Amino acid sequence: MDHQPYAPTPVLYTADGQPLYTAPPQAAPIAVYRPAPMAHLTHQQAAAPIDPTSVYLPAPAAESGRDVWPARLLAGGIGAGAAGVGLGFLFQAVAAATTGLGLLAAVLALVWLLKNTGSGGGGRSGVNLSVNVSNRNR
């Protein structure tokens, strides 16, 4: 980390007012990065088994002196709130679906009633009427 105070680079201007930014002089010329050549391994060297426990050691557990119950309560509250929002959307969808099915059933029942009941004088009216008239005074 550089602990030097910030020093702005000097700016020179041309005759027409264009800035020319100058960089501080370099201590060494810029070197092109060239990675080191890879060592070629034989098949037996490359296939050597590695014990995973030697590579991935578990991090030591942090010893906490006290229980962070407010954080756990907050996390549980956020989870319960999210579950409540999800259940709200579910109940709203179920209510909309049942309303739609109820309206469809009502329309179909009305159509069936209009089809199967007569309207007045002619046709099937759904009432059976039988009249017997006899005159005894003959």
PDB file of C-alpha atoms in Angstrom:
ATOM      1  CA  MET A   1       0.000   0.000   0.000  1.00  0.00           C
ATOM      2  CA  ASP A   2       1.321   3.384  -0.935  1.00  0.00           C
ATOM      3  CA  HIS A   3       1.307   5.801   1.997  1.00  0.00           C
ATOM      4  CA  GLN A   4       2.447   8.770  -0.059  1.00  0.00           C
ATOM      5  CA  PRO A   5       0.033  11.691  -0.153  1.00  0.00           C
ATOM      6  CA  TYR A   6      -1.785  12.203  -3.415  1.00  0.00           C
ATOM      7  CA  ALA A   7       0.208  14.363  -5.786  1.00  0.00           C
ATOM      8  CA  PRO A   8      -1.510  15.327  -9.039  1.00  0.00           C
ATOM      9  CA  THR A   9       0.453  14.940 -12.220  1.00  0.00           C
ATOM     10  CA  PRO A  10       1.461  18.217 -13.871  1.00  0.00           C
ATOM     11  CA  VAL A  11      -0.635  19.304 -16.828  1.00  0.00           C
ATOM     12  CA  LEU A  12       0.816  21.301 -19.718  1.00  0.00           C
ATOM     13  CA  TYR A  13      -1.329  23.145 -22.244  1.00  0.00           C
ATOM     14  CA  THR A  14      -0.755  23.760 -25.940  1.00  0.00           C
ATOM     15  CA  ALA A  15      -1.220  27.164 -27.554  1.00  0.00           C
ATOM     16  CA  ASP A  16      -4.844  26.396 -28.466  1.00  0.00           C
ATOM     17  CA  GLY A  17      -5.741  25.245 -24.894  1.00  0.00           C
ATOM     18  CA  GLN A  18      -5.580  21.459 -25.296  1.00  0.00           C
ATOM     19  CA  PRO A  19      -4.192  19.752 -22.152  1.00  0.00           C
ATOM     20  CA  LEU A  20      -1.107  17.584 -22.422  1.00  0.00           C
ATOM     21  CA  TYR A  21      -0.898  15.202 -19.507  1.00  0.00           C
ATOM     22  CA  THR A  22       2.577  14.151 -18.509  1.00  0.00           C
ATOM     23  CA  ALA A  23       3.355  11.075 -16.464  1.00  0.00           C
ATOM     24  CA  PRO A  24       6.147  10.893 -13.922  1.00  0.00           C
ATOM     25  CA  PRO A  25       9.332   9.346 -15.325  1.00  0.00           C
ATOM     26  CA  GLN A  26       9.529   5.579 -15.041  1.00  0.00           C
ATOM     27  CA  ALA A  27      12.281   4.025 -12.948  1.00  0.00           C
ATOM     28  CA  ALA A  28      12.648   1.151 -15.414  1.00  0.00           C
ATOM     29  CA  PRO A  29      11.349   0.500 -18.897  1.00  0.00           C
ATOM     30  CA  ILE A  30       8.016  -1.281 -19.160  1.00  0.00           C
ATOM     31  CA  ALA A  31       8.563  -5.033 -19.344  1.00  0.00           C
ATOM     32  CA  VAL A  32       6.334  -7.368 -21.313  1.00  0.00           C
ATOM     33  CA  TYR A  33       4.846 -10.125 -19.169  1.00  0.00           C
ATOM     34  CA  ARG A  34       6.013 -13.564 -20.192  1.00  0.00           C
ATOM     35  CA  PRO A  35       4.817 -16.425 -17.999  1.00  0.00           C
ATOM     36  CA  ALA A  36       7.288 -19.060 -16.926  1.00  0.00           C
ATOM     37  CA  PRO A  37       7.247 -22.172 -19.120  1.00  0.00           C
ATOM     38  CA  MET A  38       5.181 -25.055 -17.789  1.00  0.00           C
ATOM     39  CA  ALA A  39       7.057 -28.152 -16.702  1.00  0.00           C
ATOM     40  CA  HIS A  40       5.898 -31.209 -18.638  1.00  0.00           C
ATOM     41  CA  LEU A  41       4.779 -33.949 -16.292  1.00  0.00           C
ATOM     42  CA  THR A  42       4.693 -37.636 -17.096  1.00  0.00           C
ATOM     43  CA  HIS A  43       1.424 -39.523 -16.852  1.00  0.00           C
ATOM     44  CA  GLN A  44       2.433 -41.103 -13.544  1.00  0.00           C
ATOM     45  CA  GLN A  45       3.375 -37.752 -12.019  1.00  0.00           C
ATOM     46  CA  ALA A  46       0.167 -36.104 -13.150  1.00  0.00           C
ATOM     47  CA  ALA A  47      -2.011 -38.962 -11.869  1.00  0.00           C
ATOM     48  CA  ALA A  48      -0.586 -38.975  -8.352  1.00  0.00           C
ATOM     49  CA  PRO A  49      -3.485 -39.071  -5.890  1.00  0.00           C
ATOM     50  CA  ILE A  50      -3.967 -36.045  -3.677  1.00  0.00           C
ATOM     51  CA  ASP A  51      -5.554 -36.356  -0.289  1.00  0.00           C
ATOM     52  CA  PRO A  52      -8.433 -33.820  -0.305  1.00  0.00           C
ATOM     53  CA  THR A  53      -8.216 -33.241   3.421  1.00  0.00           C
ATOM     54  CA  SER A  54      -4.684 -31.964   3.047  1.00  0.00           C
ATOM     55  CA  VAL A  55      -5.774 -29.379   0.494  1.00  0.00           C
ATOM     56  CA  TYR A  56      -9.166 -28.244   1.781  1.00  0.00           C
ATOM     57  CA  LEU A  57      -8.852 -27.859   5.503  1.00  0.00           C
ATOM     58  CA  PRO A  58     -11.938 -26.574   7.290  1.00  0.00           C
ATOM     59  CA  ALA A  59     -11.721 -23.081   8.650  1.00  0.00           C
ATOM     60  CA  PRO A  60     -11.609 -22.927  12.420  1.00  0.00           C
ATOM     61  CA  ALA A  61     -14.987 -22.077  13.917  1.00  0.00           C
ATOM     62  CA  ALA A  62     -15.300 -18.632  15.382  1.00  0.00           C
ATOM     63  CA  GLU A  63     -15.951 -18.820  19.073  1.00  0.00           C
ATOM     64  CA  SER A  64     -18.754 -16.446  19.890  1.00  0.00           C
ATOM     65  CA  GLY A  65     -19.265 -15.479  23.473  1.00  0.00           C
ATOM     66  CA  ARG A  66     -23.005 -14.860  23.120  1.00  0.00           C
ATOM     67  CA  ASP A  67     -25.936 -16.002  21.094  1.00  0.00           C
ATOM     68  CA  VAL A  68     -27.045 -13.580  18.415  1.00  0.00           C
ATOM     69  CA  TRP A  69     -30.749 -14.190  18.993  1.00  0.00           C
ATOM     70  CA  PRO A  70     -31.907 -10.850  17.522  1.00  0.00           C
ATOM     71  CA  ALA A  71     -30.296 -11.735  14.203  1.00  0.00           C
ATOM     72  CA  ARG A  72     -31.906 -15.165  14.237  1.00  0.00           C
ATOM     73  CA  LEU A  73     -35.301 -13.668  15.066  1.00  0.00           C
ATOM     74  CA  LEU A  74     -34.938 -11.137  12.267  1.00  0.00           C
ATOM     75  CA  ALA A  75     -33.958 -13.829   9.769  1.00  0.00           C
ATOM     76  CA  GLY A  76     -36.920 -15.940  10.833  1.00  0.00           C
ATOM     77  CA  GLY A  77     -39.233 -12.956  10.537  1.00  0.00           C
ATOM     78  CA  ILE A  78     -38.022 -12.192   7.053  1.00  0.00           C
ATOM     79  CA  GLY A  79     -38.538 -15.819   6.089  1.00  0.00           C
ATOM     80  CA  ALA A  80     -42.015 -15.892   7.624  1.00  0.00           C
ATOM     81  CA  GLY A  81     -42.909 -12.648   5.852  1.00  0.00           C
ATOM     82  CA  ALA A  82     -41.728 -14.008   2.517  1.00  0.00           C
ATOM     83  CA  ALA A  83     -43.714 -17.194   3.095  1.00  0.00           C
ATOM     84  CA  GLY A  84     -46.766 -15.084   3.964  1.00  0.00           C
ATOM     85  CA  VAL A  85     -46.448 -13.097   0.744  1.00  0.00           C
ATOM     86  CA  GLY A  86     -46.129 -16.330  -1.229  1.00  0.00           C
ATOM     87  CA  LEU A  87     -49.204 -17.810   0.468  1.00  0.00           C
ATOM     88  CA  GLY A  88     -51.094 -14.577  -0.199  1.00  0.00           C
ATOM     89  CA  PHE A  89     -50.388 -14.885  -3.920  1.00  0.00           C
ATOM     90  CA  LEU A  90     -51.425 -18.555  -3.817  1.00  0.00           C
ATOM     91  CA  PHE A  91     -54.739 -17.817  -2.074  1.00  0.00           C
ATOM     92  CA  GLN A  92     -55.442 -14.949  -4.448  1.00  0.00           C
ATOM     93  CA  ALA A  93     -54.901 -17.230  -7.452  1.00  0.00           C
ATOM     94  CA  VAL A  94     -57.149 -19.941  -5.963  1.00  0.00           C
ATOM     95  CA  ALA A  95     -59.883 -17.377  -5.217  1.00  0.00           C
ATOM     96  CA  ALA A  96     -59.736 -16.028  -8.764  1.00  0.00           C
ATOM     97  CA  ALA A  97     -59.914 -19.545 -10.209  1.00  0.00           C
ATOM     98  CA  THR A  98     -62.899 -20.551  -8.065  1.00  0.00           C
ATOM     99  CA  THR A  99     -64.702 -17.307  -8.890  1.00  0.00           C
ATOM    100  CA  GLY A 100     -64.231 -17.980 -12.581  1.00  0.00           C
ATOM    101  CA  LEU A 101     -65.456 -21.567 -12.245  1.00  0.00           C
ATOM    102  CA  GLY A 102     -68.472 -20.420 -10.215  1.00  0.00           C
ATOM    103  CA  LEU A 103     -69.443 -17.848 -12.839  1.00  0.00           C
ATOM    104  CA  LEU A 104     -69.068 -20.433 -15.611  1.00  0.00           C
ATOM    105  CA  ALA A 105     -71.260 -22.899 -13.705  1.00  0.00           C
ATOM    106  CA  ALA A 106     -73.918 -20.197 -13.153  1.00  0.00           C
ATOM    107  CA  VAL A 107     -74.005 -19.306 -16.855  1.00  0.00           C
ATOM    108  CA  LEU A 108     -74.279 -22.972 -17.856  1.00  0.00           C
ATOM    109  CA  ALA A 109     -77.098 -23.532 -15.338  1.00  0.00           C
ATOM    110  CA  LEU A 110     -78.980 -20.511 -16.687  1.00  0.00           C
ATOM    111  CA  VAL A 111     -78.600 -21.769 -20.256  1.00  0.00           C
ATOM    112  CA  TRP A 112     -79.887 -25.206 -19.220  1.00  0.00           C
ATOM    113  CA  LEU A 113     -82.895 -23.684 -17.435  1.00  0.00           C
ATOM    114  CA  LEU A 114     -83.795 -21.516 -20.417  1.00  0.00           C
ATOM    115  CA  LYS A 115     -83.515 -24.501 -22.764  1.00  0.00           C
ATOM    116  CA  ASN A 116     -85.589 -26.928 -20.688  1.00  0.00           C
ATOM    117  CA  THR A 117     -88.437 -24.697 -19.540  1.00  0.00           C
ATOM    118  CA  GLY A 118     -91.174 -23.519 -21.873  1.00  0.00           C
ATOM    119  CA  SER A 119     -92.269 -19.952 -22.260  1.00  0.00           C
ATOM    120  CA  GLY A 120     -96.065 -19.776 -21.973  1.00  0.00           C
ATOM    121  CA  GLY A 121     -98.707 -21.300 -24.331  1.00  0.00           C
ATOM    122  CA  GLY A 122     -97.270 -23.874 -26.694  1.00  0.00           C
ATOM    123  CA  GLY A 123     -94.666 -26.530 -26.254  1.00  0.00           C
ATOM    124  CA  ARG A 124     -93.706 -28.482 -23.226  1.00  0.00           C
ATOM    125  CA  SER A 125     -94.414 -26.570 -20.108  1.00  0.00           C
ATOM    126  CA  GLY A 126     -93.573 -29.150 -17.502  1.00  0.00           C
ATOM    127  CA  VAL A 127     -97.157 -29.255 -16.100  1.00  0.00           C
ATOM    128  CA  ASN A 128     -99.302 -32.362 -16.605  1.00  0.00           C
ATOM    129  CA  LEU A 129    -102.982 -31.520 -16.679  1.00  0.00           C
ATOM    130  CA  SER A 130    -105.745 -34.053 -17.021  1.00  0.00           C
ATOM    131  CA  VAL A 131    -109.410 -32.971 -17.115  1.00  0.00           C
ATOM    132  CA  ASN A 132    -112.343 -35.413 -16.887  1.00  0.00           C
ATOM    133  CA  VAL A 133    -115.768 -33.982 -17.367  1.00  0.00           C
ATOM    134  CA  SER A 134    -118.923 -36.096 -16.900  1.00  0.00           C
ATOM    135  CA  ASN A 135    -122.501 -34.839 -17.041  1.00  0.00           C
ATOM    136  CA  ARG A 136    -124.958 -36.826 -14.828  1.00  0.00           C
ATOM    137  CA  ASN A 137    -128.062 -34.989 -15.867  1.00  0.00           C
ATOM    138  CA  ARG A 138    -128.556 -36.571 -19.231  1.00  0.00           C
TER     139      ARG A 138
END
